Short mmCIF file of C-alpha atoms in Angstrom, two decimals:
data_model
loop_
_atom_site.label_atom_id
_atom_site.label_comp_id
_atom_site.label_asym_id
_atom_site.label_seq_id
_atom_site.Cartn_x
_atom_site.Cartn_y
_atom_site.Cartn_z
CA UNK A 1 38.31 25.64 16.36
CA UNK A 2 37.73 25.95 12.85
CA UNK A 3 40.04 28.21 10.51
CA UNK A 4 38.91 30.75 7.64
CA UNK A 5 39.37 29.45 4.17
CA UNK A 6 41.38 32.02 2.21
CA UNK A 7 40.08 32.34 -1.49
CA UNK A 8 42.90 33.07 -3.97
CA UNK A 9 42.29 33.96 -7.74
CA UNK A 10 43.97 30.44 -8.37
CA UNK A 11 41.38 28.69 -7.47
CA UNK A 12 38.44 30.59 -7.94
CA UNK A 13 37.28 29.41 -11.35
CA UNK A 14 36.81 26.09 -10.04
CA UNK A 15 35.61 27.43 -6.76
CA UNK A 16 32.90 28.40 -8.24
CA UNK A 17 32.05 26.04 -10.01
CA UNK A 18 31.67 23.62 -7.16
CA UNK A 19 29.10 26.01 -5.81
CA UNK A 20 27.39 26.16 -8.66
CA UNK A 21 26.56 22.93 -9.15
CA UNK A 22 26.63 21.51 -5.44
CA UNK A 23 22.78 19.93 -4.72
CA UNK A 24 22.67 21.65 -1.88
CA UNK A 25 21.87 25.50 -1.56
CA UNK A 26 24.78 27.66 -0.73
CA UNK A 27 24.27 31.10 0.97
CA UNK A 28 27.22 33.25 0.95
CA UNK A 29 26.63 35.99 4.08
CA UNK A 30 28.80 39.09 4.29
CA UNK A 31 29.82 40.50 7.86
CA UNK A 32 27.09 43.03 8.02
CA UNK A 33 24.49 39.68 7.77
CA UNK A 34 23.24 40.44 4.40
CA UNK A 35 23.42 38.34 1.37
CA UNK A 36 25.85 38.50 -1.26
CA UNK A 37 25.11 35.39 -3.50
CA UNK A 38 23.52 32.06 -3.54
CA UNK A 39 23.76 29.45 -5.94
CA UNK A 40 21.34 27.85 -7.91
CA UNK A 41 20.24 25.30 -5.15
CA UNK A 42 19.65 27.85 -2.85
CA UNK A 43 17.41 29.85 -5.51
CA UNK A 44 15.39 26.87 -5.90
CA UNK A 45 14.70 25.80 -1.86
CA UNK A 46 13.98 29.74 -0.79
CA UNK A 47 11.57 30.37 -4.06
CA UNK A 48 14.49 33.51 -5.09
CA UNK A 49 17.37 34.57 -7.55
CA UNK A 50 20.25 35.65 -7.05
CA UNK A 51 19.64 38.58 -7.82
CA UNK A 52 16.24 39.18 -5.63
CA UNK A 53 18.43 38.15 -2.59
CA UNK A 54 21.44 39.47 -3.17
CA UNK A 55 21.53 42.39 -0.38
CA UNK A 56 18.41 41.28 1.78
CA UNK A 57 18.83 40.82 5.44
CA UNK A 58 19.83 36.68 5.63
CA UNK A 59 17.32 37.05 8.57
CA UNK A 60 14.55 36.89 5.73
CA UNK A 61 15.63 33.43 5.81
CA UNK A 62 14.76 32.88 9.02
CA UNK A 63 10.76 32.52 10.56
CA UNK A 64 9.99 35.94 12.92
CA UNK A 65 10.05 33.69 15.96
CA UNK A 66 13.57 32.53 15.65
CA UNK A 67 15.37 35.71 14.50
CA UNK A 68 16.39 36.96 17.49
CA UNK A 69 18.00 33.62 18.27
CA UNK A 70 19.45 33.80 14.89
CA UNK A 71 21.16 36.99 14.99
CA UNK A 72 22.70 35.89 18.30
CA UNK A 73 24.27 32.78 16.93
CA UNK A 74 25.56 34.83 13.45
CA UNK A 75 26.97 37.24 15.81
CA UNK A 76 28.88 34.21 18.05
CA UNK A 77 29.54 32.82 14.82
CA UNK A 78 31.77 35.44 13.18
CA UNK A 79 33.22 36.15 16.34
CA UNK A 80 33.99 32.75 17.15
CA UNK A 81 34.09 30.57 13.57
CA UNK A 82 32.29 27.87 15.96
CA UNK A 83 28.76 26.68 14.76
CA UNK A 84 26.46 26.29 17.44
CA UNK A 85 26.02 22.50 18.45
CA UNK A 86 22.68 21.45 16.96
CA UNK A 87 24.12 22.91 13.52
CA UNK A 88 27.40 20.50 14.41
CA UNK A 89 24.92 17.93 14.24
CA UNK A 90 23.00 18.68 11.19
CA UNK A 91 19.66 19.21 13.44
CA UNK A 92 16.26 20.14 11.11
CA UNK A 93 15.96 23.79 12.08
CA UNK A 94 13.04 25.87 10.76
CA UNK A 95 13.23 28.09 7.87
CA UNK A 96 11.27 30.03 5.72
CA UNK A 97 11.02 30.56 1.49
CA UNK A 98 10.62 33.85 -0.12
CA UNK A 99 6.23 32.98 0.03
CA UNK A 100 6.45 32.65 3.54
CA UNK A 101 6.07 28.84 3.69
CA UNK A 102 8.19 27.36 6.09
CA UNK A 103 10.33 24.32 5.78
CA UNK A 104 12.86 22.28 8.02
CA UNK A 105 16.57 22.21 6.52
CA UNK A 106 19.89 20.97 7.90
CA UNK A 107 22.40 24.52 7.88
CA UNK A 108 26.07 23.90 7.75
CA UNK A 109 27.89 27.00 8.25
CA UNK A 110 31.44 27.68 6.99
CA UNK A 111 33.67 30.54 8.01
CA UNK A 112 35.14 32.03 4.85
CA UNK A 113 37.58 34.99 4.13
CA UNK A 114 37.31 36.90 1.16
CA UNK A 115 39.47 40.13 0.20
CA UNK A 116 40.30 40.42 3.65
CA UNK A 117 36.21 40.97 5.07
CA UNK A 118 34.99 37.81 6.94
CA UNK A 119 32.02 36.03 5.42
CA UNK A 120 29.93 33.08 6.09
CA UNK A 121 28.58 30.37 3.44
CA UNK A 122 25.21 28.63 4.90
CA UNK A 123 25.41 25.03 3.28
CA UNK A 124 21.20 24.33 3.38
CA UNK A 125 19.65 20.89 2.30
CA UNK A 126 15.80 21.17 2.13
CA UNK A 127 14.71 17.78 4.53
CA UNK A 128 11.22 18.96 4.91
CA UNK A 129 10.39 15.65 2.56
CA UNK A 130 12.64 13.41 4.04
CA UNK A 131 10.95 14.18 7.39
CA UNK A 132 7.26 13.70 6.39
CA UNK A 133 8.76 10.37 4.84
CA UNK A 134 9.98 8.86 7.88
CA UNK A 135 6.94 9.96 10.22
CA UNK A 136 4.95 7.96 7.96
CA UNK A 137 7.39 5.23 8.42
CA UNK A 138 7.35 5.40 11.39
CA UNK A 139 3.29 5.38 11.59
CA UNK A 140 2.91 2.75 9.56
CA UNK A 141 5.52 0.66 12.09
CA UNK A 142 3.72 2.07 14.99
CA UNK A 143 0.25 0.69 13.67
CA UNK A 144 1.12 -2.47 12.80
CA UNK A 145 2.89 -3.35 15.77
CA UNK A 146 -1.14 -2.38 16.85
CA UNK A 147 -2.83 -4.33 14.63
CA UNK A 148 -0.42 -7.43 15.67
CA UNK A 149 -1.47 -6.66 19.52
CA UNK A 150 -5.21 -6.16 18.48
CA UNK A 151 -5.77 -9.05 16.85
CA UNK A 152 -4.05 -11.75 19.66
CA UNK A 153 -6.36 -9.43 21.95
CA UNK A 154 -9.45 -10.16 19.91
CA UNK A 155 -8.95 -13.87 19.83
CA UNK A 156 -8.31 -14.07 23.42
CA UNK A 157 -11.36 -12.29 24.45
CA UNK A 158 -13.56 -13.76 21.52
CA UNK A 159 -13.09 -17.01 23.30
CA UNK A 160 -13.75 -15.74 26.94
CA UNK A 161 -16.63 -13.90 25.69
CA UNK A 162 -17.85 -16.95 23.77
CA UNK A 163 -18.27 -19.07 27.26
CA UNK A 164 -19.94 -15.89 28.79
CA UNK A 165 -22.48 -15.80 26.29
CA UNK A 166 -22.86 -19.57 25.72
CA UNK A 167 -23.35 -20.61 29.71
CA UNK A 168 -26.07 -17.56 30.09
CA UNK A 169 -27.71 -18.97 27.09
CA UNK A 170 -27.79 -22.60 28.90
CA UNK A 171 -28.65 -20.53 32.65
CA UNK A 172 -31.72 -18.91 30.96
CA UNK A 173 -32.81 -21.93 29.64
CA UNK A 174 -32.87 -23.70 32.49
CA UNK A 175 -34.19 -20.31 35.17
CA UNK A 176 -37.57 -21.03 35.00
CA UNK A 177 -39.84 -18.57 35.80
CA UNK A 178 -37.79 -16.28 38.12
CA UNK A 179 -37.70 -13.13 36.86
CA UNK A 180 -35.01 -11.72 38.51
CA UNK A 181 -32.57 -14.20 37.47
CA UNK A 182 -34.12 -13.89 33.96
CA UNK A 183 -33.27 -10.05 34.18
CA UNK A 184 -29.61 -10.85 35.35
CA UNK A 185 -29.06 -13.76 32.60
CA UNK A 186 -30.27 -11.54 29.51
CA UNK A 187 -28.03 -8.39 30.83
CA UNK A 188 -25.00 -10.99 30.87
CA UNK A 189 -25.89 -11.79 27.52
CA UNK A 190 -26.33 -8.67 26.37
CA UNK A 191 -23.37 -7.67 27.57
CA UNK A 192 -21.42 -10.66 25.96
CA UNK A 193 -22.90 -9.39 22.41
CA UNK A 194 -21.78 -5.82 23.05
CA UNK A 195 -18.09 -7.67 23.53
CA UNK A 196 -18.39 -9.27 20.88
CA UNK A 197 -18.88 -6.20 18.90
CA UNK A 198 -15.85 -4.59 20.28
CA UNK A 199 -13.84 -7.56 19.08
CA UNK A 200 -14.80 -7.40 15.61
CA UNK A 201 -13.92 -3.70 15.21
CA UNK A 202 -10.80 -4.59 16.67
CA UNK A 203 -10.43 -7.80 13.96
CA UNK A 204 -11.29 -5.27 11.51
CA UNK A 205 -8.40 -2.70 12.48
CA UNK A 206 -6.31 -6.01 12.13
CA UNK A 207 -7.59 -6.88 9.33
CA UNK A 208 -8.11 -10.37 10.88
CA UNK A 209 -11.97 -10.16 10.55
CA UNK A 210 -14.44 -11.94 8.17
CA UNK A 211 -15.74 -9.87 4.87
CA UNK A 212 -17.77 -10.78 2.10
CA UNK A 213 -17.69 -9.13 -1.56
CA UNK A 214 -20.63 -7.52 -3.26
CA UNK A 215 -22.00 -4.69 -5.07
CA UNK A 216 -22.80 -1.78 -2.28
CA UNK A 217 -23.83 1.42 -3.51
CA UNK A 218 -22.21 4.21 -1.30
CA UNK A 219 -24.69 6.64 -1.61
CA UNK A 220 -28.09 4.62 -1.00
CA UNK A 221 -25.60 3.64 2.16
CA UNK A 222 -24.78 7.07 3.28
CA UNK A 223 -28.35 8.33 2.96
CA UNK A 224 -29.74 5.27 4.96
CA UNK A 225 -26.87 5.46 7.94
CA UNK A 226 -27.24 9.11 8.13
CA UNK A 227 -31.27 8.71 8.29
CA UNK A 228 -31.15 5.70 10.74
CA UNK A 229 -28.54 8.07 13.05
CA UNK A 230 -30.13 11.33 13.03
CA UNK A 231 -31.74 10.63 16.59
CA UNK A 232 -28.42 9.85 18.05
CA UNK A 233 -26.60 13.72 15.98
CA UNK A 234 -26.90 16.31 18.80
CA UNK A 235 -28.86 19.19 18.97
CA UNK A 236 -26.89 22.18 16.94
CA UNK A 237 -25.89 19.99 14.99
CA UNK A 238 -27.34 19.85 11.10
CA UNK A 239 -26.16 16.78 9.13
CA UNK A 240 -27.20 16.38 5.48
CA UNK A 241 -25.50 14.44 2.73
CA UNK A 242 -24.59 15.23 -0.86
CA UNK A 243 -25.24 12.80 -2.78
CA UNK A 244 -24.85 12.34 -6.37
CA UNK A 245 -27.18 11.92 -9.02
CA UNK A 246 -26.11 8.37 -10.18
CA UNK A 247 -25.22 5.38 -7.71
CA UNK A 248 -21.67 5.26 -6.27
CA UNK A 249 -20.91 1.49 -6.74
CA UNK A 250 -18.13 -0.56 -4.63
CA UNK A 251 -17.23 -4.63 -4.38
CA UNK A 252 -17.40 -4.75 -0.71
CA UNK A 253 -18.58 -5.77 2.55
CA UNK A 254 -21.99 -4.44 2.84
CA UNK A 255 -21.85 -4.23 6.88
CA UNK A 256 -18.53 -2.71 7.06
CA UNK A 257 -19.34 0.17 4.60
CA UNK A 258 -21.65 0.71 7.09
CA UNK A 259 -19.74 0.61 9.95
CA UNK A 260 -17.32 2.83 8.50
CA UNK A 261 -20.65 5.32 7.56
CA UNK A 262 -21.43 5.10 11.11
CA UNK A 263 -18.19 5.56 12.61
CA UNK A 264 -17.36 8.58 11.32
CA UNK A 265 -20.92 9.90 11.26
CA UNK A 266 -20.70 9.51 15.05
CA UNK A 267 -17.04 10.64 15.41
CA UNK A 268 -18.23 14.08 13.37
CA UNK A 269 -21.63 14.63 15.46
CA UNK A 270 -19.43 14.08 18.92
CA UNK A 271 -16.97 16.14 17.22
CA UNK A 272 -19.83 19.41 17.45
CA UNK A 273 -21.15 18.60 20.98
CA UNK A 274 -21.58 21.15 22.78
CA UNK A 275 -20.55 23.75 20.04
CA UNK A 276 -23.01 22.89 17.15
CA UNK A 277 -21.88 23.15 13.85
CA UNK A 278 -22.34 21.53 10.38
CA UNK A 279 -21.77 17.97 8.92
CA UNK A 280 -21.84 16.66 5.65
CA UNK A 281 -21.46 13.07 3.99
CA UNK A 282 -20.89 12.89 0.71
CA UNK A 283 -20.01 9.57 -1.72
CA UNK A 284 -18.69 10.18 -5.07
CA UNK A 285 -16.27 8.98 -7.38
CA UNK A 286 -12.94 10.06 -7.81
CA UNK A 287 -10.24 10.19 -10.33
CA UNK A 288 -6.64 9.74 -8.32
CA UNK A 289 -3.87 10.53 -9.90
CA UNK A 290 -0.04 9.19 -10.37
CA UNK A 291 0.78 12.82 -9.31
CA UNK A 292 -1.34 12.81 -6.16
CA UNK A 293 -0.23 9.23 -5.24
CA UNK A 294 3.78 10.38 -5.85
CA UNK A 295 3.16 13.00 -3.13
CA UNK A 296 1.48 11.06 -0.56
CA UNK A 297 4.99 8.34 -1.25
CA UNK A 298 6.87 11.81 -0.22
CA UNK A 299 4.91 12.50 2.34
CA UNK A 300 3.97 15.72 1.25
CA UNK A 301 0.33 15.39 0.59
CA UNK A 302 -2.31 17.67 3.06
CA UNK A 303 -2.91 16.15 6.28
CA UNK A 304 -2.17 12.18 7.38
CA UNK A 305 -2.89 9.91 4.68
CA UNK A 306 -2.13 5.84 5.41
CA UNK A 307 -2.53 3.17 2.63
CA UNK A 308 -2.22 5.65 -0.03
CA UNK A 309 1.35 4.02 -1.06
CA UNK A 310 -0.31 1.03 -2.03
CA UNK A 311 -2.91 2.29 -4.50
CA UNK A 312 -2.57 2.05 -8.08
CA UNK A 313 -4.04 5.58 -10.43
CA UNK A 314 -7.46 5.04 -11.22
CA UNK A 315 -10.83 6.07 -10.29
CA UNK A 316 -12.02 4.64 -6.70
CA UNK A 317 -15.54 5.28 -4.80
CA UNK A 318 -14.89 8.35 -2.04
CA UNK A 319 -16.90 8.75 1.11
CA UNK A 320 -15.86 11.94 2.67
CA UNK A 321 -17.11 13.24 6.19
CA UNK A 322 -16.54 16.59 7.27
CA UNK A 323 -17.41 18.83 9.69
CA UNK A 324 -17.22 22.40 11.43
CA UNK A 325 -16.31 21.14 14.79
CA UNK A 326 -12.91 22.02 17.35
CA UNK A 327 -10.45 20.22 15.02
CA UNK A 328 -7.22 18.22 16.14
CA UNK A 329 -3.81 19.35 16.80
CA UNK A 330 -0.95 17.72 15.10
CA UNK A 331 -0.15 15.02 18.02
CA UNK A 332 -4.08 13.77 17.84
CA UNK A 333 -3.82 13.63 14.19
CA UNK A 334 -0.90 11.60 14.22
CA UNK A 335 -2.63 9.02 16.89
CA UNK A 336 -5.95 8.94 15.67
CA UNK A 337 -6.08 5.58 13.66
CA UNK A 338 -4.59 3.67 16.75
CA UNK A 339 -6.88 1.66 18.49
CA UNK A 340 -7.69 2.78 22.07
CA UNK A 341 -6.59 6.18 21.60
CA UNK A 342 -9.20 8.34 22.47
CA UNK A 343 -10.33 12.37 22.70
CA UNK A 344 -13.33 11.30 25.06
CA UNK A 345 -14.17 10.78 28.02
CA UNK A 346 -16.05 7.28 27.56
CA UNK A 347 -14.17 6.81 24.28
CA UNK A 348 -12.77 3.13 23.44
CA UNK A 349 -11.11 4.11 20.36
CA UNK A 350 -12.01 1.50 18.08
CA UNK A 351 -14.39 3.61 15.94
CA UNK A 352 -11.33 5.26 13.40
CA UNK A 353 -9.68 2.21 13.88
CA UNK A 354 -11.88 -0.17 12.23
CA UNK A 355 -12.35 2.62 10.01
CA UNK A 356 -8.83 2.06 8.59
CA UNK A 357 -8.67 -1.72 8.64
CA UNK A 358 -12.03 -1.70 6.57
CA UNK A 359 -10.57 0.51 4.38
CA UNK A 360 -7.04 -1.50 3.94
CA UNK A 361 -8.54 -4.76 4.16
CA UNK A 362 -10.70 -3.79 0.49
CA UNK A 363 -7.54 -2.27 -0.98
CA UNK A 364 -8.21 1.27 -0.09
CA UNK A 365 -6.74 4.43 1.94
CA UNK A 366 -7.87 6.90 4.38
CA UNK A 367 -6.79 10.78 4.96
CA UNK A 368 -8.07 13.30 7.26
CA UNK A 369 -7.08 16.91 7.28
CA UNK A 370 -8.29 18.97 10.84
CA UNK A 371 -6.38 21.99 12.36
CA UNK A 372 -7.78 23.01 15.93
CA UNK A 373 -10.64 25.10 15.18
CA UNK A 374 -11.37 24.79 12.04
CA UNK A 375 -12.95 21.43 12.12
CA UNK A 376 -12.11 17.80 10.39
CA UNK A 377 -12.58 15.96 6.68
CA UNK A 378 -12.21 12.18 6.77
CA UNK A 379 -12.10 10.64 3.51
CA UNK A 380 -11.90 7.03 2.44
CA UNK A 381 -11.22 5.87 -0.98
CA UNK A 382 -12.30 2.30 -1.73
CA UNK A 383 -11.78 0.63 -5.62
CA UNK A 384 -14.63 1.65 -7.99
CA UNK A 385 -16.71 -1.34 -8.80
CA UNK A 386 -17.73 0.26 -12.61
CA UNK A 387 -15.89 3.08 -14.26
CA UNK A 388 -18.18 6.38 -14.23
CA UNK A 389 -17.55 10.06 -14.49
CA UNK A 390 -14.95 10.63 -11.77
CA UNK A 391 -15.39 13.73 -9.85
CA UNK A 392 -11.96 15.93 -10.20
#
């Protein structure tokens, strides 16, 4: 069992002191659970002074749907000096700052006894960052270990679906006139090419496939994919695209821009079946920032953003997909880029996929932001070819 930690007047001056300039926030609780200081850590994680918290209910602390829970554990706490286990362990536990933005922290709690009342002093460390950090660590493993998988995958079945295609190429040479066999021969074949297709969005998720370098303008690309798809876009659905008044110029693959167009084109209309709802496409340019690229390293920027860590500030060519459809939860979100994860029924999951291995394999990143309901924004950032008026 722990013991109380008697303060005499001896040792408060350097008491203090400590407290004051300990890096992690310190909030001292009184017996009746309200605050009676908090050093200057602590006024910088919860958003507060001193002052402003000094006899506020240390509950305020705490999100609504924990502070039941909370008061139960304070009560044990002072009655008992004995921190509940997670807290033993330094466990993230939820909290909340003075705007009402929560945050996870690690809570030590010390029993302390001061002119004869029994207090408690909350040691907090804000590891909201530190989290975010390692779950895109931990992505970034997770996808690789993918892309390794993929791409032994895609050279294995290239090579089956090479002798597929090749021998029904020889067989319909040599069928004749039967037309039935004919019939069986091309749907082999056809089948063989749709393969083969597979394959190379899963080369390009590995970044194993073939791509060629030359001027594509994103724009004249969006507008064409978006026209050449609009019989496939669901009814309910309205697609347009924003485009901008001067060409939107990339050194890249011409048929993978377009593949990434139509990927998330498609993965926006499918998005909205069912419900309707509104897409838009737009290419621009965009100005990005050592400050924006700093918070994606901390994992703090909005949504999942992968290949950001690599990019240097500077203005790179945007094409940005949104739409009004059902949105993703945060365990679809974090899965989304893997190949063969899929939402749908008859989904392969290559579509997003080859989106991001297009996107790494010329140097870029991709983000989306969704929240369930209130649709998704893809957006993938590929290196300007010509510096132009960067949209903010």
């Amino acid at each position: 069992m722990a013991h109380y930690v008697h303060v005499g007047k001896s040792t408060a001056s350097w008491q203090e002191a400590v407290v004051a300039g300990a890096p992690d926030g310190v909030v001292l609780v009184g017996g009746d659970g309200r605050i009676l200081a908090l050093n200057p850590a602590a006024e910088q994680i919860f958003g507060l002074t001193a002052g402003e918290a000094r006899g506020r209910s240390v509950q305020e602390l705490v999100p609504w749907r924990l502070r039941k829970q909370h008061a139960a554990v304070m009560a044990e706490f002072f009655a008992t000096a004995v921190s509940p286990r997670g807290m033993q362990e330094r466990a993230p536990v939820p909290a909340v700052r003075a705007n009402g933005e929560e945050f996870m922290a690690e809570i030590a709690l010390i029993p302390v006894e001061a002119g004869g009342e029994r207090q408690v002093a909350c040691i907090v460390r804000d590891v909201t960052d530190q989290l975010r950090m390692q779950a895109a660590l931990a992505r970034g493993e997770r996808l690789e270990s993918l892309r390794v998988l993929s791409a032994g995958l895609a050279h294995d079945l290239n090579n089956i679906l090479a002798a597929v295609t090749g021998n029904a190429e020889v067989a319909l040479q040599l069928s004749g006139e039967d037309s039935l066999l004919r019939e069986a021969l091309e749907d082999i074949r056809e089948a063989g090419r749709r393969g083969a297709a597979m394959v190379q969005q899963m080369l390009r998720f590995a970044r194993g496939g073939e791509l060629t370098c030359e001027p594509v303008d994103l724009a004249a690309a969006a507008r064409e994919t978006l026209q050449m798809l609009r019989g496939t876009i669901g009814a309910g659905v309205t697609a347009r695209a924003e485009l901008p008044d001067s060409p939107v110029m990339v050194m890249a693959d011409p048929v993978a821009v377009r593949q990434v167009l139509m990927n998330l084109i498609i993965n926006a209309a499918e998005a909205m079946e069912g419900c309707g709802g509104t897409m838009v496409v737009r290419p621009a340019l965009r100005a990005v920032t050592l400050e924006e690229l700093t918070r994606c390293l901390k994992g703090i920027c909005k949504g999942i953003c992968i290949g950001c860590g690599a990019l240097q500030p500077g203005t790179y060519a945007l094409i940005e997909v949104s739409d009004t459809g059902r949105g993703m939860d945060a365990a679809t979100r974090e899965r989304i880029f893997e190949p063969f994860f899929s939402t749908k029924f008859q989904g392969r999951g290559l579509g997003l996929a080859a989106v991001l291995g297009v996107a790494e394999a010329h140097g870029g990143a991709v983000s989306v932001e969704s929240e369930p309901g209130e649709g998704t924004t893809f957006r993938v950032l590929l290196p300007a070819a010509e510096q132009g008026a960067p949209a903010p």
